[in-house]
Structure formats: structure tokens, C-alpha cells
Coordinates of C-alpha atoms in Angstrom, one line a residue:
M161 CA 171.0 -173.7 99.3
M162 CA 173.2 -176.7 97.7
G163 CA 174.0 -177.8 101.8
M164 CA 170.7 -178.1 102.9
M165 CA 169.4 -180.2 99.8
G166 CA 172.8 -182.1 100.5
K167 CA 171.7 -182.7 104.0
H168 CA 168.1 -183.1 103.5
I169 CA 169.7 -186.0 100.7
F170 CA 172.0 -188.2 103.1
I171 CA 169.4 -187.9 105.7
N172 CA 166.6 -189.6 103.3
I173 CA 169.4 -192.4 103.2
C174 CA 170.0 -192.9 106.4
K175 CA 166.3 -193.4 107.1
I176 CA 166.4 -196.2 104.0
P177 CA 168.1 -198.5 106.8
L178 CA 166.1 -198.0 109.0
L179 CA 162.7 -198.3 107.0
L180 CA 164.2 -202.4 106.1
F181 CA 164.9 -202.8 109.6
L182 CA 160.4 -201.6 110.5
L183 CA 159.7 -203.8 107.9
Y184 CA 161.6 -207.5 108.7
M185 CA 160.3 -206.4 113.0
F186 CA 156.7 -206.2 111.0
I187 CA 157.3 -209.6 108.4
C188 CA 159.0 -211.6 112.5
S189 CA 156.2 -209.8 114.6
L190 CA 153.6 -211.3 112.0
D191 CA 155.0 -214.7 112.1
I192 CA 154.9 -214.5 116.5
L193 CA 151.0 -213.8 116.2
S194 CA 150.4 -216.7 113.7
S195 CA 152.4 -218.5 116.3
A196 CA 150.6 -217.2 119.1
F197 CA 146.8 -218.0 117.4
Q198 CA 148.6 -221.3 117.5
L199 CA 149.6 -221.9 120.7
A200 CA 146.3 -220.4 121.9
G201 CA 143.3 -222.6 119.2
G202 CA 145.5 -225.1 117.8
K203 CA 144.2 -227.4 119.3
V204 CA 140.9 -226.7 118.9
A205 CA 141.3 -226.6 115.3
G206 CA 142.7 -230.0 115.8
D207 CA 139.6 -231.0 117.6
I208 CA 137.3 -229.4 114.8
F209 CA 138.6 -231.4 112.1
K210 CA 138.8 -234.4 114.1
N211 CA 135.1 -235.3 112.9
N212 CA 135.6 -235.5 109.6
K213 CA 131.8 -236.7 108.9
V214 CA 131.0 -233.2 109.1
F215 CA 132.8 -232.8 105.7
S216 CA 130.6 -234.5 103.7
N217 CA 128.9 -231.0 103.9
P218 CA 130.4 -229.4 100.9
V219 CA 129.0 -225.5 103.3
A220 CA 130.4 -227.2 106.6
G221 CA 133.6 -227.9 104.9
L222 CA 134.3 -224.8 103.7
V223 CA 133.1 -222.9 107.3
V224 CA 136.0 -225.1 108.8
G225 CA 138.4 -224.0 106.2
I226 CA 137.5 -220.0 107.5
L227 CA 136.9 -220.2 111.3
V228 CA 140.1 -223.2 112.0
T229 CA 142.8 -220.7 110.0
V230 CA 141.3 -218.1 111.3
L231 CA 142.0 -219.5 114.9
V232 CA 145.5 -220.8 113.7
Q233 CA 146.7 -217.3 111.5
S234 CA 147.9 -219.7 108.7
S235 CA 146.3 -221.0 105.8
S236 CA 149.9 -223.0 105.4
T237 CA 148.9 -225.4 108.6
S238 CA 145.1 -225.8 108.4
T239 CA 146.4 -226.9 104.1
S240 CA 149.2 -228.8 105.4
I241 CA 146.4 -231.2 108.2
V242 CA 143.8 -231.3 105.0
V243 CA 146.8 -233.2 103.3
S244 CA 148.0 -235.4 106.5
L245 CA 144.2 -236.3 106.7
V246 CA 143.3 -236.5 103.1
S247 CA 147.1 -239.2 102.6
S248 CA 145.6 -241.2 105.7
G249 CA 142.7 -242.1 104.0
L250 CA 140.3 -240.0 106.5
L251 CA 139.3 -237.3 104.2
D252 CA 139.1 -237.8 100.3
V253 CA 139.7 -234.8 98.0
G254 CA 136.2 -233.6 97.0
S255 CA 135.6 -233.1 100.9
A256 CA 139.1 -231.7 100.9
I257 CA 137.8 -228.5 98.1
P258 CA 135.8 -226.9 100.5
I259 CA 138.3 -226.5 103.3
I260 CA 141.1 -225.4 101.3
M261 CA 138.4 -222.2 99.8
G262 CA 137.1 -221.6 103.2
S263 CA 141.0 -221.5 103.8
N264 CA 141.5 -218.8 101.6
I265 CA 139.0 -216.8 103.0
G266 CA 141.0 -217.3 106.4
T267 CA 144.0 -216.2 105.5
S268 CA 142.8 -212.7 104.1
V269 CA 141.8 -212.2 108.0
T270 CA 145.0 -210.4 109.1
N271 CA 146.0 -207.7 106.2
T272 CA 142.2 -206.9 107.6
I273 CA 143.8 -206.5 111.1
V274 CA 146.5 -204.9 109.9
A275 CA 144.2 -201.9 108.1
L276 CA 142.2 -200.9 111.5
M277 CA 146.3 -199.8 112.8
Q278 CA 145.6 -197.0 110.5
A279 CA 142.1 -195.4 112.3
G280 CA 144.4 -192.3 113.2
E281 CA 144.3 -190.9 109.9
R282 CA 140.4 -190.9 107.9
E283 CA 141.4 -190.4 105.1
E284 CA 144.3 -193.6 105.0
F285 CA 142.2 -195.6 106.7
K286 CA 139.6 -195.3 103.6
R287 CA 141.8 -195.7 101.7
A288 CA 143.5 -199.1 103.8
F289 CA 140.5 -200.8 104.6
A290 CA 139.3 -201.3 101.0
G291 CA 142.9 -202.4 99.7
A292 CA 142.6 -204.9 102.3
T293 CA 138.7 -206.2 102.3
V294 CA 139.8 -206.4 98.0
H295 CA 140.5 -209.6 98.9
D296 CA 137.7 -210.3 101.0
C297 CA 135.4 -209.8 98.7
F298 CA 137.7 -211.6 95.9
N299 CA 137.6 -214.9 97.6
W300 CA 133.9 -214.7 99.1
L301 CA 132.8 -214.1 95.2
S302 CA 134.8 -216.6 94.3
V303 CA 133.5 -219.3 96.6
L304 CA 129.8 -217.9 96.3
V305 CA 130.2 -218.9 92.5
L306 CA 133.2 -222.3 92.6
L307 CA 131.2 -224.4 95.4
P308 CA 128.6 -224.4 94.2
L309 CA 129.8 -225.5 90.5
E310 CA 132.8 -227.9 91.9
A311 CA 129.7 -229.2 94.7
V312 CA 127.5 -230.1 91.2
T313 CA 130.3 -230.6 88.8
G314 CA 133.7 -232.0 90.7
V315 CA 135.5 -229.9 88.2
M316 CA 138.0 -229.0 90.3
R317 CA 138.9 -232.8 92.0
L318 CA 139.0 -233.9 88.1
A319 CA 141.1 -231.0 86.4
S320 CA 143.4 -232.3 89.4
E321 CA 143.5 -235.7 89.5
A322 CA 143.8 -236.1 85.8
V323 CA 147.2 -233.9 85.7
V324 CA 148.5 -236.2 89.6
E325 CA 147.2 -238.9 86.7
S326 CA 149.8 -237.7 83.6
F327 CA 153.0 -236.9 85.3
N328 CA 155.2 -239.5 87.4
I329 CA 155.4 -237.0 90.1
V330 CA 158.3 -238.6 92.6
T331 CA 158.9 -236.9 96.3
G332 CA 161.9 -233.7 95.7
E333 CA 163.6 -231.9 98.2
D334 CA 162.2 -229.7 100.0
G335 CA 161.3 -225.7 98.5
P336 CA 163.4 -222.8 98.5
E337 CA 162.7 -220.9 101.8
L338 CA 164.6 -217.8 101.1
L339 CA 162.5 -214.7 103.1
K340 CA 162.7 -216.8 105.6
V341 CA 166.8 -217.5 106.5
I342 CA 166.4 -214.1 107.3
T343 CA 163.6 -214.4 109.8
E344 CA 163.8 -217.7 111.2
P345 CA 166.7 -216.9 113.2
L346 CA 165.1 -214.3 114.8
T347 CA 161.5 -216.0 115.3
K348 CA 163.1 -219.5 116.5
S349 CA 164.8 -217.4 119.4
I350 CA 161.5 -217.1 120.3
I351 CA 158.8 -219.7 120.1
Q352 CA 159.1 -222.6 118.0
L353 CA 156.6 -225.3 117.4
D354 CA 155.8 -229.1 117.4
K355 CA 152.6 -228.6 114.4
T356 CA 153.1 -232.5 114.2
V357 CA 150.7 -232.3 117.4
I358 CA 147.8 -230.5 115.7
V359 CA 147.9 -232.7 113.3
G360 CA 148.0 -235.8 115.1
I361 CA 144.8 -234.2 117.0
A362 CA 143.0 -234.2 113.9
T363 CA 144.2 -237.3 112.1
G364 CA 143.1 -239.2 115.7
Q365 CA 145.4 -239.3 117.9
E366 CA 144.4 -239.0 121.2
V367 CA 147.6 -239.3 122.7
L368 CA 149.2 -236.2 121.4
R369 CA 146.8 -234.7 123.8
N370 CA 147.9 -233.5 126.6
K371 CA 151.5 -232.8 125.1
S372 CA 152.3 -229.0 125.0
L373 CA 152.9 -227.4 121.6
I374 CA 156.2 -226.3 122.4
K375 CA 159.1 -227.4 120.9
V376 CA 161.2 -228.2 123.2
W377 CA 163.6 -230.7 121.5
C378 CA 164.7 -229.2 118.3
Q379 CA 167.2 -231.3 116.8
T380 CA 167.7 -235.2 116.4
R381 CA 170.7 -237.0 115.2
I382 CA 170.9 -240.4 114.8
T383 CA 174.9 -241.5 114.8
I384 CA 175.6 -244.8 113.1
Q385 CA 178.4 -246.6 114.9
E386 CA 179.8 -250.2 114.3
N387 CA 181.7 -253.0 116.7
V388 CA 183.4 -255.8 116.3
S389 CA 182.8 -258.3 119.3
F390 CA 184.6 -261.7 119.5
A391 CA 182.2 -265.2 121.1
H392 CA 184.2 -267.3 123.4
S393 CA 183.3 -270.4 121.3
E394 CA 184.9 -268.6 117.6
A395 CA 187.6 -267.0 117.0
S396 CA 185.8 -265.3 114.3
A397 CA 185.0 -261.7 115.2
V398 CA 181.0 -260.4 115.0
P399 CA 180.3 -257.3 113.8
T400 CA 177.6 -255.4 115.8
T401 CA 175.8 -252.1 114.5
S402 CA 174.4 -250.2 117.2
L403 CA 172.0 -246.4 116.8
H404 CA 172.9 -243.5 118.8
M405 CA 170.9 -240.7 119.1
N406 CA 171.6 -237.5 120.4
A407 CA 169.0 -234.8 121.4
E408 CA 170.1 -231.3 121.2
K409 CA 167.0 -229.2 123.3
C410 CA 165.9 -225.8 121.9
T411 CA 167.3 -222.7 122.8
H412 CA 164.0 -220.6 123.0
L413 CA 162.7 -218.3 125.6
F414 CA 159.3 -220.6 126.4
V415 CA 161.5 -223.7 126.3
E416 CA 160.7 -225.0 130.0
T417 CA 159.1 -222.4 131.3
G418 CA 156.4 -224.6 133.2
L419 CA 153.6 -222.0 131.5
S420 CA 151.1 -223.4 130.0
D421 CA 150.1 -222.6 126.0
L422 CA 147.6 -220.8 126.3
A423 CA 149.7 -218.6 128.4
V424 CA 152.0 -218.4 126.2
G425 CA 150.0 -217.8 123.3
L426 CA 148.4 -214.6 124.9
I427 CA 151.9 -213.1 126.0
L428 CA 152.8 -214.0 122.2
L429 CA 149.3 -211.8 121.3
S430 CA 150.2 -209.3 122.8
S431 CA 154.0 -208.4 122.4
S432 CA 153.4 -209.7 118.9
L433 CA 150.7 -207.0 118.2
L434 CA 152.5 -204.0 120.2
V435 CA 155.3 -204.9 117.9
L436 CA 152.8 -205.1 115.0
C437 CA 151.2 -201.7 115.8
T438 CA 154.5 -199.5 116.3
C439 CA 156.6 -201.3 113.3
L440 CA 153.1 -200.2 111.4
L441 CA 152.6 -196.7 112.7
L442 CA 156.4 -196.0 112.5
L443 CA 156.9 -197.5 108.8
V444 CA 153.5 -195.2 107.4
K445 CA 155.1 -192.3 109.2
L446 CA 159.0 -192.7 107.3
L447 CA 156.9 -193.4 104.2
N448 CA 155.6 -190.3 104.4
S449 CA 159.0 -188.5 104.7
L450 CA 160.3 -190.2 102.3
L451 CA 157.2 -189.8 99.9
Q452 CA 156.7 -186.3 99.5
G453 CA 157.0 -183.6 96.8
Q454 CA 158.0 -184.8 93.4
V455 CA 159.4 -188.0 94.5
A456 CA 155.8 -188.8 95.7
K457 CA 154.0 -188.2 92.8
A458 CA 156.9 -189.6 90.7
I459 CA 156.7 -193.1 92.5
Q460 CA 152.9 -192.8 92.4
K461 CA 152.7 -192.9 88.6
I462 CA 154.8 -194.9 88.3
I463 CA 153.2 -197.5 90.3
N464 CA 149.7 -196.9 89.0
T465 CA 150.2 -195.9 84.9
D466 CA 148.8 -198.2 82.4
F467 CA 150.8 -199.1 79.6
P468 CA 150.8 -196.6 76.2
F469 CA 147.3 -198.0 74.0
P470 CA 147.3 -200.1 72.8
F471 CA 149.8 -202.0 75.1
G472 CA 147.4 -200.7 78.6
W473 CA 145.4 -204.3 79.6
L474 CA 148.2 -205.3 79.9
T475 CA 149.5 -203.7 82.6
G476 CA 146.9 -205.5 85.4
Y477 CA 148.2 -208.9 84.2
L478 CA 152.0 -207.8 85.0
A479 CA 151.1 -206.6 88.4
I480 CA 149.5 -210.2 88.9
L481 CA 153.1 -211.8 87.9
V482 CA 154.5 -209.3 90.0
G483 CA 152.3 -210.3 93.1
A484 CA 153.2 -213.3 91.8
G485 CA 156.8 -213.0 92.2
M486 CA 156.7 -211.1 95.7
T487 CA 154.7 -213.7 97.6
F488 CA 157.0 -216.3 96.2
V489 CA 159.8 -214.5 98.3
V490 CA 158.5 -213.4 101.2
Q491 CA 156.2 -217.2 101.2
S492 CA 153.6 -215.5 102.6
S493 CA 150.1 -214.1 100.6
S494 CA 149.5 -212.7 104.1
V495 CA 152.6 -211.0 104.8
F496 CA 152.7 -209.8 100.9
T497 CA 149.2 -208.3 101.4
S498 CA 149.7 -206.6 105.0
A499 CA 153.4 -205.3 103.8
I500 CA 151.1 -203.1 100.8
T501 CA 148.3 -201.9 102.5
P502 CA 150.3 -198.7 104.4
L503 CA 151.3 -198.0 101.1
I504 CA 147.5 -198.2 100.0
G505 CA 146.4 -195.9 103.1
I506 CA 149.4 -193.5 102.0
G507 CA 147.7 -193.0 98.7
V508 CA 151.4 -195.2 96.8
I509 CA 149.5 -197.8 95.2
S510 CA 146.0 -197.2 94.2
I511 CA 143.2 -199.7 94.6
E512 CA 143.3 -200.4 91.4
R513 CA 147.1 -201.7 91.1
A514 CA 146.5 -203.3 94.6
Y515 CA 143.8 -205.7 93.3
P516 CA 145.4 -207.2 90.9
L517 CA 148.5 -207.6 93.0
T518 CA 146.1 -209.3 95.5
L519 CA 145.2 -212.0 92.9
G520 CA 148.9 -212.5 92.0
S521 CA 149.3 -213.2 95.4
N522 CA 147.0 -215.6 95.8
I523 CA 148.5 -217.2 92.7
G524 CA 152.0 -217.1 94.4
T525 CA 151.5 -219.0 97.6
T526 CA 149.8 -221.3 95.5
T527 CA 152.9 -221.8 94.1
T528 CA 154.7 -222.3 97.3
A529 CA 152.1 -224.8 98.4
I530 CA 153.2 -226.9 95.7
L531 CA 156.6 -226.5 95.7
A532 CA 156.0 -228.0 99.2
A533 CA 153.6 -230.5 98.3
L534 CA 156.4 -231.7 95.4
A535 CA 158.9 -232.3 98.6
S536 CA 156.0 -234.7 101.0
P537 CA 157.2 -238.4 101.9
G538 CA 155.7 -241.2 99.1
D539 CA 152.5 -241.7 101.4
K540 CA 151.9 -237.9 101.1
L541 CA 153.0 -236.7 97.8
A542 CA 150.4 -237.5 95.6
A543 CA 147.3 -236.5 98.0
A544 CA 149.1 -233.2 98.5
F545 CA 150.3 -232.2 95.2
Q546 CA 146.3 -232.8 94.5
V547 CA 144.9 -231.1 97.4
A548 CA 147.4 -227.6 96.3
L549 CA 146.4 -227.9 92.6
C550 CA 143.3 -228.1 93.1
H551 CA 144.3 -224.4 96.0
F552 CA 146.2 -223.8 92.8
I553 CA 142.7 -223.6 90.2
F554 CA 140.5 -222.2 92.6
N555 CA 142.2 -219.3 92.5
I556 CA 143.2 -219.6 88.6
L557 CA 138.9 -219.9 88.6
G558 CA 138.2 -217.0 90.3
I559 CA 140.5 -214.3 88.5
L560 CA 138.9 -215.7 85.3
L561 CA 136.0 -214.8 86.6
W562 CA 136.3 -211.5 88.7
Y563 CA 139.4 -209.5 86.2
P564 CA 139.6 -209.5 82.3
V565 CA 136.4 -208.2 82.0
P566 CA 136.5 -204.8 83.6
L567 CA 132.8 -204.6 84.9
S568 CA 133.5 -208.3 85.9
R569 CA 135.7 -206.7 89.0
L570 CA 132.6 -206.1 91.6
P571 CA 135.5 -206.5 94.7
I572 CA 137.1 -203.6 93.2
R573 CA 133.4 -201.3 94.4
M574 CA 132.7 -203.6 96.8
A575 CA 136.1 -203.0 98.9
R576 CA 135.3 -199.0 97.8
F577 CA 131.7 -199.4 100.2
L578 CA 133.2 -200.7 102.6
G579 CA 136.1 -198.2 102.6
E580 CA 133.4 -195.2 102.6
Q581 CA 132.0 -197.3 105.7
T582 CA 134.4 -197.4 107.8
A583 CA 135.2 -194.5 107.4
K584 CA 131.9 -192.6 108.3
Y585 CA 132.0 -195.4 111.3
R586 CA 135.2 -196.3 112.5
W587 CA 133.3 -199.6 114.7
F588 CA 132.3 -201.0 111.6
A589 CA 135.9 -202.3 110.8
V590 CA 135.4 -204.5 113.6
L591 CA 131.7 -205.1 113.5
Y592 CA 132.7 -206.3 109.7
L593 CA 136.0 -208.6 111.0
I594 CA 133.4 -210.3 113.3
L595 CA 130.9 -210.6 111.4
C596 CA 132.1 -212.0 108.5
F597 CA 135.0 -213.8 109.7
L598 CA 133.3 -215.3 113.2
L599 CA 129.3 -214.5 113.5
L600 CA 128.3 -215.7 109.6
P601 CA 130.6 -218.4 108.9
S602 CA 129.1 -220.1 112.3
I603 CA 125.3 -219.6 111.7
V604 CA 125.7 -221.1 108.1
F605 CA 127.7 -224.0 109.9
A606 CA 125.1 -224.5 112.5
L607 CA 122.8 -224.4 110.0
S608 CA 124.5 -227.4 107.5
M609 CA 124.2 -229.3 110.3
A610 CA 120.9 -229.3 110.8
G611 CA 120.4 -230.2 107.3
W612 CA 120.3 -228.6 103.4
Q613 CA 116.9 -228.2 103.8
A614 CA 117.5 -225.6 106.4
L615 CA 120.1 -224.3 104.6
L616 CA 118.7 -223.5 102.0
G617 CA 115.2 -222.3 103.3
I618 CA 116.9 -219.7 105.0
C619 CA 120.0 -218.6 103.1
V620 CA 118.2 -218.8 99.6
P621 CA 115.6 -216.4 99.9
C622 CA 118.1 -214.2 102.6
V623 CA 120.4 -214.3 99.8
A624 CA 117.9 -213.8 96.7
L625 CA 116.5 -209.9 99.2
L626 CA 120.1 -209.2 99.2
L627 CA 120.7 -209.1 96.1
C628 CA 117.4 -207.1 94.7
I629 CA 118.4 -204.5 97.5
V630 CA 122.1 -204.5 95.9
V631 CA 119.4 -203.5 92.4
V632 CA 117.3 -202.0 93.2
N633 CA 120.1 -199.2 95.1
R634 CA 122.1 -199.8 92.3
L635 CA 118.5 -198.4 90.0
Q636 CA 118.0 -195.1 92.5
L637 CA 121.1 -193.7 92.1
Q638 CA 121.5 -194.3 88.2
K639 CA 117.5 -194.7 86.6
P640 CA 115.5 -194.0 89.9
H641 CA 112.6 -194.0 87.0
L642 CA 112.3 -197.3 86.1
L643 CA 111.2 -197.7 89.7
P644 CA 107.8 -197.6 91.0
G645 CA 107.8 -194.5 93.3
W646 CA 107.9 -196.7 96.4
L647 CA 110.9 -197.9 95.4
Q648 CA 112.5 -195.0 94.6
T649 CA 113.7 -194.2 98.0
W650 CA 114.2 -196.0 101.6
D651 CA 112.8 -193.0 102.9
H652 CA 108.7 -194.7 104.1
L653 CA 111.4 -197.7 105.6
P654 CA 112.6 -196.4 109.7
L655 CA 115.8 -195.2 110.0
W656 CA 117.2 -198.2 111.4
M657 CA 116.2 -200.3 108.3
H658 CA 118.2 -198.1 105.5
S659 CA 121.3 -196.3 108.1
L660 CA 124.0 -197.3 110.7
K661 CA 123.3 -194.1 112.7
P662 CA 120.9 -195.4 115.2
L663 CA 123.3 -198.3 115.7
D664 CA 126.0 -195.5 115.6
T665 CA 123.6 -193.7 118.1
I666 CA 123.8 -196.5 120.7
I667 CA 127.3 -197.2 120.2
T668 CA 128.7 -193.8 121.1
R669 CA 126.7 -193.2 124.1
V670 CA 128.1 -196.3 125.2
T671 CA 131.4 -194.8 123.9
L672 CA 130.5 -191.6 126.8
C673 CA 129.3 -192.4 129.1
C674 CA 131.6 -195.5 129.4
R675 CA 134.9 -192.2 129.5
K676 CA 132.5 -190.4 131.4
A677 CA 132.4 -193.0 134.5
R678 CA 136.5 -193.1 133.6
N679 CA 137.3 -189.5 133.6
S680 CA 135.1 -189.5 137.5
D681 CA 136.6 -191.5 138.7
Q682 CA 140.0 -190.2 138.2
S683 CA 139.3 -186.5 138.3
R684 CA 139.8 -184.6 141.5
T685 CA 140.2 -181.5 140.6
S686 CA 137.3 -179.0 141.5
P687 CA 135.8 -176.7 139.2
E688 CA 137.2 -172.8 141.2
D689 CA 140.6 -174.7 139.8
L690 CA 140.2 -174.9 136.5
P691 CA 140.8 -172.3 133.9
Q692 CA 137.8 -170.0 132.8
L693 CA 137.7 -170.6 129.5
T694 CA 137.0 -167.8 127.4
E695 CA 133.3 -167.7 125.3
Y696 CA 135.2 -168.6 122.0
E697 CA 137.1 -171.8 123.5
A698 CA 133.7 -173.0 125.2
E699 CA 132.1 -172.7 121.7
K700 CA 134.8 -174.9 119.9
N701 CA 134.4 -177.3 122.8
H702 CA 131.0 -177.7 121.8
A703 CA 131.9 -179.4 118.8
P704 CA 130.3 -181.6 116.8
L705 CA 129.4 -184.7 118.5
A706 CA 131.4 -186.9 115.4
Q707 CA 134.8 -184.6 115.9
N708 CA 134.8 -185.9 120.0
C709 CA 133.8 -189.5 119.7
P710 CA 135.9 -190.9 117.2
T711 CA 133.3 -193.5 116.4
L712 CA 131.6 -190.9 114.1
I713 CA 132.6 -188.4 111.1
Y714 CA 129.5 -185.7 110.7
D715 CA 127.0 -185.1 113.6
Y716 CA 124.0 -184.9 111.9
E717 CA 122.9 -186.8 108.9
T718 CA 119.7 -186.2 106.5
E719 CA 117.7 -187.9 105.0
T720 CA 118.7 -186.5 101.8
G721 CA 122.2 -186.9 102.3
A722 CA 123.2 -183.5 102.8
V723 CA 125.7 -182.6 106.4
F724 CA 125.7 -180.4 108.6
D725 CA 128.8 -178.5 110.5
S726 CA 127.1 -177.0 113.8
L727 CA 130.0 -175.1 113.9
D728 CA 129.7 -172.9 111.1
G729 CA 125.9 -173.7 109.3
K730 CA 127.1 -174.6 106.9
S731 CA 126.3 -177.5 104.7
S732 CA 127.5 -180.1 102.1
R733 CA 126.4 -183.0 99.1
L734 CA 127.9 -186.4 99.9

């Protein structure tokens, strides 16, 4: 017995280095994924920023911040472009603030993509997607409140100006690299980018448009050599100084391959996604094998338990500090939130604890940005520091809005709802990503370009209608007697107006048709060669459609909310 226990402990100890290696590869693959997106869409992002007259409209600035950050998968890249535009006088700080808000939203798409990798297990997917989207919900709600407030009062601009003017800020050394010291040897051996190309295109330097983002010359050393020459007419020696520049060629995989930026970007995108998915799946399996039985219960209890009364309210604020500290160490909020997403999926971290950790990661990434701003050259120092401060103030105000009072923690309830929908209809996760990070921002951007009258005329009624629907839904669940009879249920409306079931049916039919067409092309076996099924096996093959197709859970969804299992005829209430 003792021998088996010792063997089990030894195996678990041996799994820890493998766990650290997978985590290392996971973080490196996120870095390569960001580089791939920059290669594929970096110049497009620069072109978007080039038309800086658009940014006089705060809504357009917000949407540009979202789209550019989604394109390059890096809020630090989009922020550096904004800093360059502000320091060069092409953009004022007031117009830069909505772009910073948009970059805060765009950077949360990474951990949402990571959550898709856990779609194999329904309950894990439900928890992981809810834990990932709580970041999105917080950012969207904060923008809905703070963007109009900033447009009317300029509170963040004025506060950041007061801080910049009250401190005698001087250019400092570069901020600490920390985790990048470990990851850069691998990532730099694969690809290195010249991000000044994107910034140059954004600031109107057309000469950089045909330059590749792939870095060829990595290190340039300037040596000063003093020579002594003798003139013919004078006996005295004349000292001369000469400068010698020695450039070293990069040694990464894609230096001078002859491939275009788009081709390299697509290669890196596919390979990094493959490594990312593999590492994530292995991480989840390894964590599940390590966190079993009493060990899992003990860890869950330590992470998710509050302090004893009356200090229980301090637990969340401690989690915010932990999230900020961990993000400062890994130098990226995307890396931190993506790393805890699998832990949320397997149930080690609850969404109530993940929420303050995510808020802390928002603070941590702005702290890193402030340190980076303090290392800027003298001509860009004030602009970089003020933009970083605006980002910090935005996140602090967002936390004050959506965390201190338990009733105000709407992002948790919104994320839970999204998690339930993705568990029921798995295609909803992809629809959510496309809608929230591409379609909706693009539509709002187009409306803002048409003028504020068109924007308000369409968006205000839509938002008001959405708020009314939310309020009615809450009353239907909690106090239906306060509503008139025709509002106590949505059953009198067409099914497509209050359920995703019709859309799910269409997607399922398309999926099944594609699968059937593929199977008919690949199948070469005659019916006589197939094994005969027993009556029990034939009945099993007539399982509900939801069990045959990954886009569904249930076979039948009644209007009253009951779900029927077509195998045994029993029903259960949702």
C-alpha cells in the first residue's frame, strides 16, 4: 500500500515539469499568434489609424481601437501607435482616450478564443466561456458608461493632465522584462517584427508601405574611431573622428525567405493555433489528473473561500491585487487571463473569484504600460505617460462602477448567461465572437461616419428596446404579477423572436448535409458488407439529434422550458 502511494506521489511530481513546459509553450504560442496577426493585418491597422480626422468622433475612435487590437492581437501595439500619433501632434489626448477604451475591449478576445478550445466537454466549456467573457462584459459595460461621461466632461483627460503637470517626469530606464527574458529566446528564434513599420504607416510615412514587417537586421552597433592624420603644409597632427556602423543579420526562421508578410503570417497563425490547442488540451488533461480527490477539494477551498467574518469583503480586493501582480510578472493581461481560463473550465477557480482576478489583470497591464511610457524618449514622454494614465484611470473607474457593491456585479450574471447559451448551442460562441468583435463594431463605425444624427437615431432606440427586454425578462422570472397578461410570457411571439432553436435547426441541417455529402463521397462500402445491428443497437443509433451533432444539446425544447429525452421519454425541468 505504501509502495503504491509512493509511486503515485512520484508520478505526480514528475508531471509538474511537464506542466511547466506546457505552460511555457502555451505562453510562447500566444506571443507567436500575436506576431502572426500583426503580419497579416498590421499594415491594415496602420492604414486605419492614418485617417486621423475620423477620431474627432469618439464612437469611431472606440470602434477603431477594437478593430485594430483584434487585428494585431496586442493592445500594447495599438497603444504604441496612439502614443506616436499624440506625440507627433496628429492626435490630441481627448481623441486618443476612446481608442484606448477600444483597445481594452479588443484585447479580451484572446482568452475568449482560448475558451473555444474546451468545447469538447460541455460543462467545462460552459464554465470556461463564462470565465472568459466576464472580461468582455466588464469592458463593454464600462465603455457604455464612461465613454459618454468622457465625451461630456473630459474627466479622464483632465485628471491625467493634472497628474502629468504636477510631477517632474524625466525619461527613465526600460521597464523590467521579467517573463519575456524566458520566452524571448524561443519566440525571437522563430520570428522578429519591426513594429515601427506599422507606426510609420499610421503617421503617414508612405515610404514604409512597401517595407516588410519581418526584421532582417537585428542589432546595429556604432563604434567611434579616432584617427590622427598629418597635413602636408603643417607639421602638427590633425585628429579625425570616424563612425562605423556594424549591423548583424537576424537569425530567426523567416529571415530572407522570400515569402510575403501575409504568407508568413498565415503559416505562423496555423502553427501557433495548432500548438496553442495542443498545449491547452494537454494542460487541461494534466491538471485534471493532478487535481483529483482531496487535493482538488483543498485547492478549490483555498482559492474560492472568503476570509472569516467580518473581513470577507477583503477577499475580492486581495484577488484584484494578485491579478495585478501576476499580470505585471507576465507582462500581458491576455496571457494571464488565457492561462486561468482552463482552470475556470475544470472548476478550480470559480467565476466569482475569476472576476476580481480579471479586474486586477486590467490594472496590471496598465501599470506595465506606465513603466514603458516612463522609458520613452523625451519628445514622447509626456504624451506616452498621459495616454497610459488615461488607460489606468479608465480601469479604476470601471472597477468602482462594477465591483464594490455585490448588486452592481452585472458582468458575472451576463457571463453566466453567455456560458449557458454556449453550453446549449455551441455555435453561439463563434457567433458571439463575430458579432461582438467584428460585425457590431463595423456597423457602429459605419453609422458614426454617416453622422451623429444617424448614429443616435438608430442606436438609441435599439439600446432602449434592449433594456426594456432585459427588464421584462427579469420581471417575468421574479414578479410576473406586476406585468400585464400579454407580457407575462413571450409565447405569443414567433419562436424565432424569443428562442435560438430555429437558428439552431438551420445550422444543424447544414452541418448534417455537409457531413452526409462528405460521407457519401468517402464511403465505398456496400450495404451487404456492413455488420447487422441488433435491435438495441439500432435503437441507440436513433439517439436525439443533439447527441449526434455537436451544435445541439437537446432533442426537443418545449415552450414551457421542459426538455425531453427521446430515448426514455422522461422529462426534466430546466
